[in-house]
XYZ file of N, CA and C in Angstrom:
192
model
N 139.407 123.582 77.187
C 138.551 124.278 75.846
C 136.931 124.669 76.067
N 136.820 125.023 75.176
C 135.126 125.317 75.578
C 134.838 125.764 74.589
N 133.448 125.580 74.456
C 132.959 125.509 73.292
C 131.198 125.990 73.655
N 130.583 127.009 72.037
C 129.734 127.649 72.246
C 129.085 127.068 71.081
N 127.927 126.460 71.720
C 127.510 125.922 70.709
C 125.642 126.425 70.877
N 125.172 127.626 70.324
C 123.609 127.676 70.459
C 123.305 127.823 68.675
N 121.785 127.641 68.910
C 121.500 127.618 67.344
C 120.972 128.520 67.717
N 120.546 129.710 65.945
C 120.121 130.462 65.122
C 118.112 129.872 65.072
N 117.373 129.813 66.071
C 116.543 129.344 66.056
C 114.891 130.838 65.887
N 114.154 130.631 64.391
C 113.005 131.254 65.047
C 111.925 130.926 65.433
N 110.776 131.558 66.116
C 110.269 130.630 66.756
C 108.826 131.563 66.984
N 107.800 131.371 67.102
C 106.617 131.799 67.879
C 106.018 132.275 68.666
N 105.001 132.650 69.127
C 104.670 132.731 70.467
C 104.019 131.562 70.715
N 103.382 130.833 69.725
C 102.794 129.235 69.503
C 104.316 128.441 69.659
N 104.525 128.423 69.244
C 106.139 127.723 69.747
C 106.515 127.705 70.626
N 106.599 128.709 71.255
C 107.424 129.236 72.694
C 106.563 128.109 73.648
N 104.728 128.349 73.846
C 104.184 127.844 74.896
C 103.863 126.329 74.249
N 104.542 125.625 73.363
C 104.021 124.485 73.100
C 105.691 123.433 73.837
N 106.924 124.509 73.048
C 107.518 123.847 73.856
C 108.155 123.687 75.120
N 107.178 125.588 75.706
C 106.760 125.220 77.414
C 106.155 123.564 77.981
N 104.927 123.728 77.256
C 103.985 122.817 77.457
C 104.908 121.324 77.638
N 104.895 120.764 76.779
C 105.227 119.219 76.101
C 106.675 119.313 77.133
N 107.444 120.279 77.036
C 109.276 120.118 77.397
C 110.056 120.732 79.165
N 108.234 121.607 79.260
C 108.891 121.853 80.696
C 110.432 123.698 80.411
N 110.854 123.814 79.256
C 111.651 124.670 78.803
C 111.018 125.890 78.223
N 111.390 126.567 77.853
C 111.480 127.495 76.494
C 112.509 127.287 75.543
N 112.691 128.371 74.368
C 113.247 128.104 73.148
C 115.301 128.825 73.580
N 115.004 130.113 74.686
C 115.720 130.229 74.475
C 117.284 129.395 75.275
N 116.500 128.332 76.273
C 117.326 127.635 77.311
C 117.595 126.310 75.898
N 116.760 125.920 75.154
C 116.427 125.082 74.443
C 118.104 125.214 72.886
N 117.852 126.470 73.096
C 118.945 127.126 72.042
C 120.373 127.063 72.822
N 120.330 127.441 74.163
C 121.993 127.238 75.206
C 122.454 126.554 75.042
N 121.630 125.488 75.711
C 121.725 124.396 76.456
C 122.112 123.142 75.656
N 123.294 122.571 75.475
C 122.826 121.633 75.023
C 123.064 120.094 75.796
N 122.961 120.033 76.606
C 122.352 119.088 76.933
C 120.876 118.827 77.092
N 120.419 120.205 77.636
C 118.876 120.323 77.269
C 118.235 119.692 75.717
N 119.192 120.114 75.076
C 118.572 119.969 73.190
C 118.704 118.491 73.313
N 119.620 117.640 73.615
C 119.807 116.258 73.647
C 119.145 115.139 74.341
N 118.561 115.586 75.554
C 117.472 115.404 75.659
C 116.020 115.296 75.042
N 115.414 116.780 75.038
C 114.480 116.426 74.811
C 114.458 116.036 73.164
N 115.629 115.572 72.426
C 115.297 115.373 71.488
C 115.583 114.081 71.222
N 115.900 113.506 72.417
C 115.766 111.854 72.437
C 114.222 111.799 72.744
N 113.220 112.520 73.680
C 112.205 112.752 74.589
C 111.022 112.726 73.070
N 111.405 113.181 71.899
C 110.480 113.773 70.878
C 110.928 112.578 69.407
N 112.156 111.616 70.045
C 112.241 110.068 69.612
C 111.492 109.505 69.866
N 111.909 109.581 70.925
C 110.620 108.295 71.376
C 109.385 108.132 71.552
N 108.663 109.426 71.089
C 107.351 109.503 71.275
C 107.247 109.174 69.937
N 107.706 109.803 68.853
C 107.716 109.235 67.498
C 107.760 108.102 67.186
N 108.508 107.362 67.843
C 108.923 105.868 67.681
C 107.425 105.321 68.141
N 106.529 105.509 69.343
C 105.741 105.359 70.385
C 104.541 105.331 69.019
N 104.462 106.758 68.888
C 103.083 106.366 67.690
C 103.202 105.978 66.521
N 104.544 105.813 65.837
C 104.562 104.749 64.346
C 104.462 103.145 64.776
N 104.589 103.021 66.644
C 104.327 101.145 66.747
C 102.635 101.424 66.290
N 102.331 102.691 67.333
C 100.763 102.873 67.534
C 100.252 102.509 66.246
N 99.836 103.838 65.446
C 99.971 103.083 63.760
C 100.332 102.295 63.132
N 101.360 101.094 62.696
C 100.946 100.027 62.576
C 100.384 98.275 63.833
N 100.711 98.961 63.953
C 99.244 98.432 65.144
C 98.041 98.647 64.478
N 97.137 99.899 65.045
C 96.578 99.975 63.732
C 95.923 99.189 62.327
N 96.937 99.752 62.075
C 96.596 99.726 60.600
C 96.359 97.964 60.453
N 97.824 97.048 61.334
C 97.332 95.600 60.984
C 95.911 95.095 61.874
N 95.468 96.004 62.679
C 94.168 95.669 63.488
C 92.956 95.654 62.317
N 93.465 97.223 61.354
C 91.730 97.357 60.591
C 92.015 96.248 59.381
N 93.506 96.111 59.075
C 93.584 95.094 57.329
C 93.480 93.276 58.529
N 92.845 93.195 59.537
C 92.691 91.862 59.910
C 91.048 91.371 59.696
């Protein structure tokens, strides 16, 4: 059984440039390839968590 799982995403030229810059792929690839989406979303989550830890560390330093 084959499942086709694509997303209906509307994006701007700037968003396309940012996607290429950050992840090396365009939105068409992102929309069509589930494994690529999962890899990118995992990377985004890791970057988000890293930034949250950095903010927490800075706030702690400011308030001590």
